[in-house]
Short mmCIF file of C-alpha atoms in Angstrom, two decimals:
data_model
loop_
_atom_site.label_atom_id
_atom_site.label_comp_id
_atom_site.label_asym_id
_atom_site.label_seq_id
_atom_site.Cartn_x
_atom_site.Cartn_y
_atom_site.Cartn_z
CA MET V 1 1.53 -10.84 16.46
CA SER V 2 -0.10 -10.85 13.04
CA PHE V 3 0.52 -13.57 10.45
CA PHE V 4 2.74 -11.41 8.25
CA ASP V 5 4.58 -10.04 11.28
CA GLN V 6 5.34 -13.66 12.16
CA ILE V 7 6.54 -14.29 8.60
CA GLN V 8 8.82 -11.24 8.76
CA SER V 9 10.16 -12.09 12.20
CA ARG V 10 10.77 -15.74 11.35
CA SER V 11 12.49 -14.86 8.08
CA GLU V 12 14.85 -12.46 9.83
CA SER V 13 15.61 -14.77 12.75
CA ILE V 14 16.70 -17.73 10.60
CA ASN V 15 17.87 -15.72 7.56
CA SER V 16 15.67 -17.62 5.14
CA LEU V 17 13.00 -17.16 2.46
CA LEU V 18 12.25 -20.87 2.11
CA CYS V 19 8.68 -22.11 2.47
CA VAL V 20 8.28 -25.89 2.71
CA GLY V 21 5.21 -27.43 1.10
CA LEU V 22 3.48 -30.41 2.67
CA ASP V 23 1.75 -32.26 -0.19
CA PRO V 24 1.04 -35.92 0.65
CA HIS V 25 -0.37 -36.93 -2.72
CA GLN V 26 -0.74 -40.54 -3.70
CA LYS V 27 2.59 -40.87 -5.52
CA GLU V 28 4.45 -39.82 -2.39
CA LEU V 29 2.98 -42.57 -0.20
CA PRO V 30 3.62 -46.34 -0.20
CA ALA V 31 1.18 -48.05 -2.60
CA ASP V 32 0.17 -50.75 -0.11
CA GLN V 33 -0.70 -48.22 2.59
CA TRP V 34 -2.66 -46.09 0.13
CA SER V 35 -4.84 -48.97 -0.99
CA ALA V 36 -5.26 -50.70 2.39
CA SER V 37 -7.74 -48.34 4.09
CA GLU V 38 -8.47 -44.69 4.82
CA GLU V 39 -6.87 -45.08 8.23
CA SER V 40 -3.73 -46.51 6.66
CA ARG V 41 -3.56 -43.76 4.03
CA CYS V 42 -3.97 -41.03 6.61
CA GLU V 43 -1.33 -42.46 8.93
CA ALA V 44 1.11 -42.73 6.01
CA ALA V 45 0.34 -39.13 5.05
CA TYR V 46 0.90 -37.94 8.60
CA GLN V 47 4.23 -39.77 8.92
CA PHE V 48 5.27 -38.43 5.50
CA CYS V 49 4.63 -34.84 6.62
CA LYS V 50 6.06 -35.35 10.11
CA ARG V 51 9.32 -36.59 8.61
CA ILE V 52 9.59 -33.43 6.49
CA ILE V 53 8.71 -31.13 9.42
CA ASP V 54 11.31 -32.71 11.71
CA ALA V 55 13.99 -32.50 9.01
CA THR V 56 13.39 -28.93 7.81
CA ALA V 57 12.12 -26.91 10.80
CA GLU V 58 15.36 -24.97 11.29
CA HIS V 59 15.43 -23.83 7.65
CA THR V 60 11.85 -22.90 6.75
CA VAL V 61 10.04 -19.62 7.31
CA CYS V 62 6.66 -21.34 7.20
CA TYR V 63 4.95 -24.58 6.21
CA LYS V 64 2.36 -24.73 3.45
CA PRO V 65 0.13 -27.80 3.68
CA ASN V 66 -2.09 -28.21 0.60
CA ALA V 67 -5.62 -28.99 1.79
CA ALA V 68 -6.59 -30.82 -1.41
CA PHE V 69 -4.20 -33.72 -0.80
CA PHE V 70 -5.56 -34.21 2.69
CA GLU V 71 -9.17 -34.05 1.52
CA ALA V 72 -8.32 -36.74 -1.04
CA LEU V 73 -7.23 -39.08 1.77
CA GLY V 74 -10.85 -39.70 2.74
CA THR V 75 -13.99 -38.01 3.96
CA LYS V 76 -13.72 -39.34 7.50
CA LEU V 77 -10.11 -38.70 8.45
CA GLY V 78 -8.66 -36.41 5.75
CA ASN V 79 -9.20 -33.13 7.60
CA VAL V 80 -8.41 -34.79 10.92
CA THR V 81 -5.02 -35.74 9.50
CA LEU V 82 -4.48 -32.20 8.24
CA ARG V 83 -5.12 -30.88 11.75
CA ARG V 84 -2.72 -33.48 13.17
CA VAL V 85 -0.02 -32.26 10.78
CA ILE V 86 -0.63 -28.61 11.66
CA ASP V 87 -0.45 -29.47 15.36
CA ALA V 88 2.91 -31.17 14.73
CA ILE V 89 4.40 -27.93 13.40
CA PRO V 90 6.39 -26.00 16.06
CA ASN V 91 4.48 -23.04 17.48
CA ASP V 92 7.05 -20.49 16.34
CA ILE V 93 6.67 -21.46 12.67
CA PRO V 94 3.69 -19.94 10.79
CA VAL V 95 1.27 -22.18 8.92
CA LEU V 96 -0.01 -21.11 5.52
CA LEU V 97 -2.95 -23.30 4.54
CA ASP V 98 -3.10 -23.67 0.76
CA VAL V 99 -6.87 -23.83 0.11
CA LYS V 100 -7.42 -21.24 -2.65
CA ARG V 101 -10.93 -20.40 -1.42
CA GLY V 102 -13.04 -17.88 -3.30
CA ASP V 103 -16.64 -17.17 -2.30
CA ILE V 104 -18.66 -14.46 -0.60
CA GLY V 105 -20.97 -13.83 2.33
CA SER V 106 -21.76 -16.59 4.78
CA THR V 107 -19.92 -19.12 2.63
CA ALA V 108 -16.67 -17.19 2.84
CA ALA V 109 -17.19 -16.69 6.57
CA ALA V 110 -17.69 -20.45 7.00
CA TYR V 111 -14.52 -21.16 5.04
CA ALA V 112 -12.62 -18.74 7.29
CA GLU V 113 -13.89 -20.45 10.43
CA ALA V 114 -12.94 -23.87 9.08
CA CYS V 115 -9.42 -22.67 8.29
CA TYR V 116 -8.70 -20.61 11.39
CA GLU V 117 -10.61 -21.79 14.45
CA GLU V 118 -8.35 -23.33 17.05
CA LYS V 119 -10.94 -25.59 18.67
CA ASP V 120 -13.08 -26.89 15.81
CA GLY V 121 -11.15 -25.73 12.76
CA LEU V 122 -7.66 -26.25 11.35
CA ASN V 123 -5.88 -23.52 13.35
CA ALA V 124 -3.97 -22.09 10.39
CA GLY V 125 -2.32 -18.66 10.53
CA GLY V 126 -2.91 -17.72 6.92
CA VAL V 127 -4.53 -19.00 3.72
CA THR V 128 -4.41 -18.72 -0.04
CA LEU V 129 -7.44 -17.16 -1.75
CA SER V 130 -8.83 -16.53 -5.21
CA PRO V 131 -9.64 -12.79 -5.41
CA LEU V 132 -11.77 -12.79 -8.57
CA MET V 133 -15.02 -12.26 -6.65
CA GLY V 134 -13.56 -9.10 -5.15
CA TRP V 135 -13.18 -7.66 -1.68
CA ASP V 136 -16.28 -9.49 -0.44
CA SER V 137 -14.49 -12.81 -0.92
CA VAL V 138 -11.36 -11.67 0.90
CA SER V 139 -12.53 -9.58 3.86
CA PRO V 140 -13.89 -12.44 6.04
CA PHE V 141 -10.36 -13.89 6.16
CA ILE V 142 -8.55 -10.74 7.38
CA THR V 143 -11.09 -8.65 9.32
CA GLY V 144 -13.11 -8.92 12.51
CA LYS V 145 -11.91 -11.67 14.81
CA TYR V 146 -9.45 -12.73 12.10
CA ALA V 147 -7.76 -9.34 11.82
CA ASP V 148 -4.40 -10.87 12.81
CA LYS V 149 -4.62 -13.54 10.15
CA GLY V 150 -3.25 -13.14 6.62
CA ALA V 151 -3.86 -14.30 3.09
CA PHE V 152 -1.97 -14.65 -0.17
CA VAL V 153 -4.27 -13.89 -3.10
CA LEU V 154 -3.75 -15.56 -6.46
CA CYS V 155 -2.25 -12.92 -8.73
CA LYS V 156 -0.32 -14.52 -11.62
CA THR V 157 0.06 -18.25 -11.11
CA SER V 158 2.81 -20.46 -12.55
CA ASN V 159 0.64 -22.53 -14.91
CA PRO V 160 0.65 -21.52 -18.62
CA GLY V 161 -3.15 -21.35 -18.67
CA SER V 162 -3.10 -18.44 -16.22
CA ASN V 163 -2.48 -16.18 -19.24
CA ASP V 164 -6.03 -16.89 -20.44
CA ILE V 165 -7.44 -14.53 -17.81
CA LEU V 166 -4.77 -13.07 -15.54
CA ALA V 167 -2.64 -11.66 -18.38
CA LEU V 168 -5.54 -9.95 -20.17
CA ASN V 169 -4.92 -6.27 -20.81
CA LEU V 170 -7.19 -3.69 -19.25
CA GLN V 171 -6.66 0.01 -20.04
CA GLN V 172 -3.04 0.46 -18.96
CA GLN V 173 -2.39 -2.73 -17.05
CA THR V 174 -3.09 -6.45 -16.98
CA VAL V 175 -5.59 -8.21 -14.75
CA PHE V 176 -2.80 -9.50 -12.52
CA GLU V 177 -1.33 -6.01 -12.11
CA LYS V 178 -4.78 -4.78 -11.10
CA ILE V 179 -4.99 -7.57 -8.53
CA ALA V 180 -1.56 -6.63 -7.17
CA GLY V 181 -2.69 -3.03 -6.70
CA LEU V 182 -5.97 -4.10 -5.13
CA ALA V 183 -4.12 -6.21 -2.57
CA ASN V 184 -2.64 -2.98 -1.22
CA GLU V 185 -6.00 -1.22 -1.24
CA TRP V 186 -7.75 -4.15 0.44
CA SER V 187 -5.06 -4.35 3.13
CA SER V 188 -5.72 -0.69 3.91
CA SER V 189 -9.48 -1.34 3.97
CA ALA V 190 -8.96 -4.22 6.38
CA ALA V 191 -6.83 -2.06 8.68
CA SER V 192 -9.52 0.61 8.64
CA ASP V 193 -12.37 -1.86 9.27
CA SER V 194 -10.54 -3.84 11.96
CA PRO V 195 -7.55 -1.93 13.35
CA THR V 196 -4.83 -3.79 15.25
CA SER V 197 -1.41 -2.90 16.63
CA SER V 198 0.23 -4.23 13.46
CA THR V 199 0.84 -1.98 10.48
CA THR V 200 1.93 -4.83 8.21
CA PRO V 201 -0.28 -5.43 5.15
CA ARG V 202 -2.65 -8.35 5.67
CA LEU V 203 -2.47 -9.59 2.11
CA GLY V 204 0.30 -11.00 -0.04
CA LEU V 205 0.39 -12.23 -3.63
CA VAL V 206 0.88 -15.58 -5.32
CA VAL V 207 2.98 -14.95 -8.43
CA GLY V 208 4.68 -17.77 -10.30
CA ALA V 209 8.47 -17.79 -10.40
CA THR V 210 8.18 -19.22 -13.92
CA ASP V 211 7.33 -15.76 -15.32
CA PRO V 212 9.95 -13.23 -14.10
CA SER V 213 8.45 -10.45 -16.22
CA ALA V 214 5.06 -10.84 -14.55
CA LEU V 215 6.77 -11.14 -11.17
CA SER V 216 8.56 -7.85 -11.75
CA LYS V 217 5.36 -6.08 -12.84
CA ALA V 218 3.45 -7.47 -9.86
CA ARG V 219 6.14 -6.24 -7.47
CA LYS V 220 6.00 -2.76 -9.02
CA ALA V 221 2.20 -2.70 -8.80
CA ALA V 222 2.11 -4.01 -5.23
CA GLY V 223 4.97 -1.97 -3.82
CA SER V 224 7.69 -3.12 -1.45
CA LYS V 225 5.68 -4.00 1.67
CA LEU V 226 3.59 -6.91 0.37
CA TRP V 227 4.99 -10.44 0.57
CA ILE V 228 4.98 -12.53 -2.59
CA LEU V 229 4.70 -16.32 -2.62
CA ALA V 230 6.53 -17.41 -5.78
CA PRO V 231 5.94 -21.10 -6.61
CA GLY V 232 7.56 -22.78 -9.59
CA VAL V 233 11.26 -22.95 -8.66
CA GLY V 234 12.56 -26.48 -9.10
CA ALA V 235 10.18 -29.07 -10.55
CA GLN V 236 8.27 -26.50 -12.64
CA GLY V 237 11.43 -25.01 -14.12
CA GLY V 238 11.44 -21.54 -12.56
CA ASP V 239 14.83 -19.81 -12.53
CA LEU V 240 15.72 -18.86 -8.94
CA ASP V 241 18.10 -16.02 -9.84
CA ALA V 242 15.64 -14.44 -12.28
CA ALA V 243 12.78 -14.81 -9.81
CA CYS V 244 14.73 -13.13 -7.00
CA ARG V 245 15.83 -10.33 -9.30
CA ALA V 246 12.21 -9.69 -10.24
CA GLY V 247 10.40 -10.25 -6.95
CA LEU V 248 12.56 -9.21 -4.02
CA ASN V 249 11.84 -5.83 -2.46
CA ASP V 250 14.50 -3.17 -1.82
CA GLU V 251 15.62 -4.88 1.40
CA GLY V 252 16.03 -8.25 -0.31
CA THR V 253 13.02 -9.74 1.46
CA GLY V 254 9.25 -9.79 0.87
CA MET V 255 9.30 -13.05 -1.05
CA LEU V 256 8.82 -16.70 -0.14
CA ILE V 257 10.05 -19.57 -2.34
CA PRO V 258 7.85 -22.62 -1.74
CA VAL V 259 9.34 -26.04 -2.43
CA SER V 260 7.63 -29.38 -1.83
CA ARG V 261 8.70 -32.24 -4.13
CA GLY V 262 12.31 -31.02 -4.26
CA ILE V 263 12.51 -31.69 -0.53
CA SER V 264 10.10 -34.60 -0.03
CA ARG V 265 11.80 -36.70 -2.73
CA ALA V 266 15.33 -35.91 -1.59
CA THR V 267 17.36 -38.68 0.03
CA ASP V 268 18.18 -36.27 2.85
CA PRO V 269 15.37 -33.67 3.23
CA ALA V 270 17.32 -31.74 5.88
CA ALA V 271 20.38 -31.36 3.69
CA GLU V 272 18.22 -30.42 0.71
CA ALA V 273 16.35 -27.77 2.72
CA MET V 274 19.65 -26.27 3.86
CA LYS V 275 20.95 -26.32 0.29
CA LEU V 276 17.82 -24.56 -0.95
CA LYS V 277 17.97 -21.94 1.78
CA GLU V 278 21.62 -21.21 1.03
CA GLY V 279 20.90 -21.09 -2.70
CA ILE V 280 18.10 -18.58 -2.16
CA ASN V 281 20.35 -16.49 0.09
CA ALA V 282 23.11 -16.54 -2.54
CA ALA V 283 20.61 -15.31 -5.12
CA ARG V 284 19.43 -12.60 -2.70
CA LYS V 285 22.98 -11.41 -2.14
CA ALA V 286 23.67 -11.29 -5.87
CA VAL V 287 20.54 -9.21 -6.45
CA LEU V 288 21.35 -6.77 -3.64
CA ASP V 289 24.95 -6.45 -4.84
CA GLU V 290 23.72 -5.79 -8.37
CA ARG V 291 21.23 -3.19 -7.17
CA GLY V 292 23.88 -1.59 -5.00
CA GLU V 293 26.16 -1.18 -7.99
CA LYS V 294 23.35 0.44 -9.96
CA ARG V 295 22.58 2.83 -7.11
CA GLU V 296 26.19 3.92 -7.06
CA GLN V 297 25.99 5.06 -10.68
CA PRO V 298 25.70 8.87 -10.53
CA GLY V 299 22.45 10.44 -11.60
CA ASP V 300 20.33 7.30 -11.79
CA SER V 301 18.56 7.42 -8.40
CA ILE V 302 15.24 9.20 -8.02
CA ALA V 303 14.27 11.37 -5.07
CA PRO V 304 10.67 11.64 -3.80
CA TYR V 305 10.25 15.18 -5.13
CA GLN V 306 11.45 13.99 -8.56
CA LYS V 307 8.98 11.11 -8.57
CA GLU V 308 6.15 13.46 -7.60
CA PHE V 309 7.19 15.92 -10.31
CA LEU V 310 7.12 13.23 -12.99
CA GLU V 311 3.76 11.94 -11.80
CA PHE V 312 2.00 15.30 -11.92
CA SER V 313 3.76 16.19 -15.20
CA LEU V 314 2.26 13.06 -16.71
CA LYS V 315 -1.13 13.81 -15.17
CA GLU V 316 -1.14 17.34 -16.58
CA GLY V 317 -0.07 16.12 -20.02
CA VAL V 318 3.16 18.11 -19.79
CA LEU V 319 5.16 14.90 -20.17
CA LYS V 320 3.97 12.36 -22.73
CA PHE V 321 5.25 9.07 -24.08
CA GLY V 322 4.92 8.17 -27.73
CA SER V 323 6.80 9.07 -30.89
CA PHE V 324 7.78 12.71 -31.33
CA VAL V 325 9.96 14.29 -34.01
CA LEU V 326 12.13 17.02 -32.44
CA LYS V 327 13.64 20.11 -34.09
CA SER V 328 16.89 18.19 -34.25
CA GLY V 329 15.19 15.60 -36.44
CA ARG V 330 15.49 12.92 -33.79
CA THR V 331 12.46 10.77 -32.99
CA SER V 332 12.04 10.90 -29.22
CA PRO V 333 9.96 8.44 -27.16
CA TYR V 334 8.90 11.28 -24.84
CA PHE V 335 7.97 14.96 -25.08
CA PHE V 336 7.95 17.69 -22.44
CA ASN V 337 5.93 20.92 -22.82
CA ALA V 338 6.14 23.11 -19.70
CA GLY V 339 3.57 25.48 -21.19
CA LEU V 340 0.89 22.97 -20.20
CA PHE V 341 1.45 23.67 -16.50
CA SER V 342 -1.62 25.84 -16.72
CA SER V 343 -3.62 25.45 -13.52
CA GLY V 344 -3.19 26.78 -10.02
CA SER V 345 -2.49 23.37 -8.52
CA ALA V 346 0.00 22.44 -11.24
CA LEU V 347 1.90 25.70 -10.90
CA HIS V 348 1.96 25.34 -7.12
CA LYS V 349 3.49 21.87 -7.42
CA LEU V 350 5.91 23.06 -10.07
CA GLY V 351 7.27 25.79 -7.80
CA LYS V 352 7.69 23.30 -4.95
CA ALA V 353 9.60 20.93 -7.24
CA TYR V 354 11.99 23.66 -8.34
CA ALA V 355 12.54 24.68 -4.72
CA ALA V 356 13.21 21.08 -3.66
CA ALA V 357 15.71 20.61 -6.49
CA ILE V 358 17.52 23.83 -5.59
CA MET V 359 17.70 23.02 -1.87
CA SER V 360 18.93 19.49 -2.67
CA SER V 361 21.75 20.88 -4.81
CA LYS V 362 25.29 20.99 -3.43
CA GLU V 363 26.11 23.64 -6.01
CA LEU V 364 23.42 26.11 -4.92
CA VAL V 365 23.42 25.47 -1.15
CA ASP V 366 26.53 25.83 1.02
CA LYS V 367 27.62 23.53 3.83
CA ASP V 368 25.62 25.58 6.35
CA GLY V 369 22.41 25.16 4.38
CA ASN V 370 22.31 28.69 2.98
CA VAL V 371 21.58 29.34 -0.69
CA THR V 372 24.45 30.80 -2.71
CA PHE V 373 22.31 33.41 -4.51
CA ASP V 374 20.52 36.63 -3.56
CA VAL V 375 18.10 37.08 -6.43
CA VAL V 376 16.10 34.74 -8.68
CA PHE V 377 16.00 35.98 -12.27
CA GLY V 378 13.33 34.83 -14.75
CA PRO V 379 14.22 35.62 -18.40
CA ALA V 380 11.29 36.61 -20.60
CA TYR V 381 8.95 35.09 -21.31
CA LYS V 382 8.59 31.64 -19.72
CA GLY V 383 11.13 32.41 -17.05
CA ILE V 384 9.06 35.25 -15.59
CA SER V 385 6.34 33.08 -14.09
CA LEU V 386 8.83 30.35 -13.20
CA GLY V 387 11.04 32.76 -11.28
CA ALA V 388 8.06 34.05 -9.32
CA LEU V 389 6.99 30.50 -8.45
CA VAL V 390 10.48 29.56 -7.32
CA CYS V 391 10.81 32.61 -5.07
CA SER V 392 7.46 31.89 -3.47
CA ALA V 393 8.17 28.17 -2.95
CA LEU V 394 11.62 28.76 -1.51
CA TYR V 395 10.08 31.02 1.11
CA SER V 396 7.00 28.93 1.89
CA ASP V 397 8.73 25.53 1.96
CA PHE V 398 12.22 26.39 3.24
CA GLY V 399 11.99 29.87 4.76
CA VAL V 400 14.50 31.19 2.21
CA GLU V 401 14.01 34.87 1.37
CA THR V 402 15.40 36.02 -1.99
CA GLY V 403 14.73 38.84 -4.40
CA PHE V 404 12.95 38.34 -7.73
CA ALA V 405 13.60 40.07 -11.05
CA TYR V 406 12.81 39.62 -14.72
CA ASN V 407 13.41 41.33 -18.01
CA ARG V 408 11.25 42.61 -20.84
CA LYS V 409 11.91 41.77 -24.45
CA GLU V 410 11.36 45.42 -25.40
CA ALA V 411 12.55 48.39 -23.34
CA LYS V 412 9.81 50.49 -21.73
CA ASP V 413 10.03 54.22 -22.55
CA HIS V 414 7.73 55.47 -19.80
CA GLY V 415 7.18 54.87 -16.10
CA GLU V 416 10.22 53.17 -14.56
CA GLY V 417 11.54 52.52 -18.07
CA GLY V 418 14.24 50.04 -19.08
CA ILE V 419 14.05 46.30 -19.57
CA LEU V 420 14.62 45.07 -15.99
CA VAL V 421 11.84 44.79 -13.43
CA GLY V 422 11.92 43.77 -9.77
CA SER V 423 14.71 43.42 -7.27
CA SER V 424 18.00 45.15 -7.98
CA MET V 425 20.64 42.69 -9.16
CA ALA V 426 23.70 44.94 -9.28
CA ASN V 427 26.56 43.46 -7.25
CA LYS V 428 24.38 40.52 -6.25
CA ARG V 429 24.52 36.78 -6.83
CA VAL V 430 21.82 35.69 -9.27
CA LEU V 431 20.15 32.34 -10.05
CA VAL V 432 18.58 32.10 -13.51
CA VAL V 433 15.42 30.02 -13.81
CA ASP V 434 14.02 28.56 -17.05
CA ASP V 435 12.06 25.49 -18.16
CA VAL V 436 14.57 23.68 -20.40
CA ILE V 437 17.83 24.32 -22.20
CA THR V 438 17.56 23.46 -25.88
CA ALA V 439 20.39 25.39 -27.50
CA GLY V 440 21.22 27.56 -24.48
CA THR V 441 20.60 30.85 -26.31
CA ALA V 442 18.28 32.37 -23.69
CA ILE V 443 20.63 31.44 -20.84
CA ARG V 444 23.66 32.87 -22.62
CA GLU V 445 21.78 36.11 -23.33
CA SER V 446 20.74 36.32 -19.67
CA HIS V 447 24.33 35.75 -18.60
CA THR V 448 25.53 38.61 -20.80
CA LEU V 449 22.77 40.90 -19.53
CA LEU V 450 23.61 40.16 -15.90
CA GLN V 451 27.29 40.78 -16.37
CA LYS V 452 26.54 44.17 -17.95
CA ILE V 453 24.78 45.34 -14.80
CA GLU V 454 27.61 43.92 -12.63
CA ALA V 455 25.51 41.07 -11.27
CA THR V 456 27.14 37.67 -10.69
CA PRO V 457 25.37 34.69 -12.28
CA VAL V 458 25.94 31.71 -9.94
CA GLY V 459 23.74 29.04 -11.48
CA VAL V 460 20.80 27.96 -13.57
CA ALA V 461 17.75 25.93 -12.49
CA ILE V 462 15.61 24.16 -15.08
CA ALA V 463 12.76 21.67 -14.97
CA LEU V 464 14.03 18.99 -17.34
CA ASP V 465 17.50 18.11 -18.57
CA ARG V 466 17.17 15.87 -21.62
CA ALA V 467 20.82 14.89 -21.04
CA GLU V 468 21.46 14.10 -24.67
CA LYS V 469 24.27 14.94 -27.02
CA ARG V 470 23.86 17.99 -29.23
CA SER V 471 24.98 15.80 -32.13
CA LEU V 472 26.52 12.37 -32.55
CA GLU V 473 29.86 14.10 -33.16
CA ASP V 474 29.55 16.32 -30.07
CA PRO V 475 29.80 14.43 -26.76
CA LEU V 476 28.33 17.33 -24.72
CA SER V 477 24.68 18.08 -24.05
CA ALA V 478 23.29 21.60 -24.33
CA VAL V 479 23.22 21.76 -20.52
CA GLN V 480 26.82 20.61 -20.20
CA ALA V 481 27.90 23.13 -22.85
CA VAL V 482 26.24 25.99 -20.93
CA ALA V 483 27.85 24.87 -17.68
CA ARG V 484 31.24 24.65 -19.35
CA ASP V 485 31.10 27.87 -21.35
CA LEU V 486 29.61 30.06 -18.62
CA GLU V 487 31.39 28.27 -15.77
CA ILE V 488 28.23 27.97 -13.66
CA PRO V 489 26.29 24.90 -12.47
CA VAL V 490 22.99 23.88 -14.04
CA VAL V 491 20.53 22.13 -11.71
CA SER V 492 17.43 20.33 -12.99
CA ILE V 493 14.39 18.92 -11.22
CA VAL V 494 14.79 15.75 -13.28
CA ALA V 495 16.96 14.50 -16.11
CA LEU V 496 16.71 11.61 -18.55
CA PRO V 497 18.26 9.14 -16.05
CA GLN V 498 15.50 9.88 -13.51
CA LEU V 499 12.84 9.45 -16.18
CA GLN V 500 14.29 6.05 -16.99
CA GLU V 501 14.44 5.10 -13.32
CA TYR V 502 10.83 6.23 -12.83
CA LEU V 503 9.71 3.89 -15.61
CA LYS V 504 11.58 1.01 -13.98
CA LEU V 505 9.66 1.57 -10.75
CA SER V 506 6.26 2.45 -12.22
CA SER V 507 3.45 -0.04 -12.81
CA GLU V 508 1.59 2.37 -15.10
CA TYR V 509 3.75 1.80 -18.16
CA ASP V 510 4.73 -1.45 -19.84
CA GLU V 511 8.21 -2.70 -20.62
CA ASP V 512 8.02 -1.37 -24.19
CA VAL V 513 8.01 2.27 -23.00
CA LEU V 514 11.01 1.64 -20.76
CA LYS V 515 12.77 -0.15 -23.60
CA LEU V 516 12.28 2.79 -25.98
CA VAL V 517 13.52 5.35 -23.44
CA THR V 518 16.48 3.12 -22.56
CA GLU V 519 17.41 2.71 -26.21
CA TYR V 520 17.07 6.47 -26.80
CA ARG V 521 19.34 7.20 -23.85
CA SER V 522 21.83 4.60 -25.07
CA GLN V 523 21.96 6.22 -28.52
CA TYR V 524 21.83 9.91 -27.63
CA GLY V 525 22.45 10.22 -23.91
CA VAL V 526 25.57 11.85 -22.49
#
């Protein structure tokens, strides 16, 4: 079983996210034993750690001995004592050796051997590393014969000075966000170089609990599968509730809270460990309850096809963030121009997104999975290409066969004549497709046209619903007004709530963009 598989299994079996630090620094040991001899110091350090291990074993996911404090015990017996402590830890509890190594080549390989080897090394299961020298400094610890080991890389540490480097801005992200993303990439590289039966990422992140904003950004950049070691709760002043809110993954796991002095200096370390575990679990429950309430709010979740649509809309420049003055006079923090879907790949993806939205709609698909329309109608001009794309995607992705029709702006006086082209719509159910609804004029005109030929309009599909009031005095949006007046449903690929949710989950945009969109929705949203 790999190191992170052990972490996951142990966490689940004892219902805990507590990590107990073993830091026998001088202040923790009796002064007379410290000054007597190296042998005396080392024995005191061992007994200090053994007392903590015996008291906390049923509550901790893993132990984290800090190598520096053992090295400081003496050159002859310091590492020997560290190995004694590791050997005293029960076999079913993982050992994370806090060494913060960071070198390359043969040096990194030698460090890995010293940390991991069972016979002549320290026999640890995982380590902490500095990643600033890149993949070369990390790979020796998680590939080859150490493919089942694991490492937490320093990402955004709890000390204020970490901002000097780790918080520096690159193009669209900070250094620590880049590191968080690389941890995912490097885990994949390790799995490719040295495959094992485990699919768990081999790297985690060290992100200080003292900076919830950074913790949140690191989680977004890393995704939900990576574990985060979040030091700083307790003696360093980190807020447990805020840290859990920022760092826990969707399942309420993926995060370890290391505590050392809070336990070692307690009168009853066992009771303190239990108290900490229960406190962490209470914070976890509160976060999951809070997230559950948010998920229950209608319209705010985001489906995979919606996320993909927003991502390629941003890539194509169709969707932009900034400051844009609209026809209404409002200053919007985002702008959507469907006319910029102007390549084969973009149009292909656009059609698939429309089709996914339609087939996910309860209004346009009956309980047996059949669509409630016979023909897709694209009103001139933008709707013509959109309707064709939707018809094609419905057939290719879902096997749904429908007719396609469109209108001309000017009647043709030769050939087939008239203003309607394509499939006959008389006495048929028709879905109207357009890009957006601004005032609803085009949709209303289409509705009138369809009724004149005895077709039955059954719905409208659009790409983006801005979901904002037509005016501060009018509580309805343009989309809601169309749905009300024409008595037909309007389905969109995405709406303003999904855009806001996307920004919450994305690591590509900073908190300021989310703040502006949130404020805009609060002021103008329906």
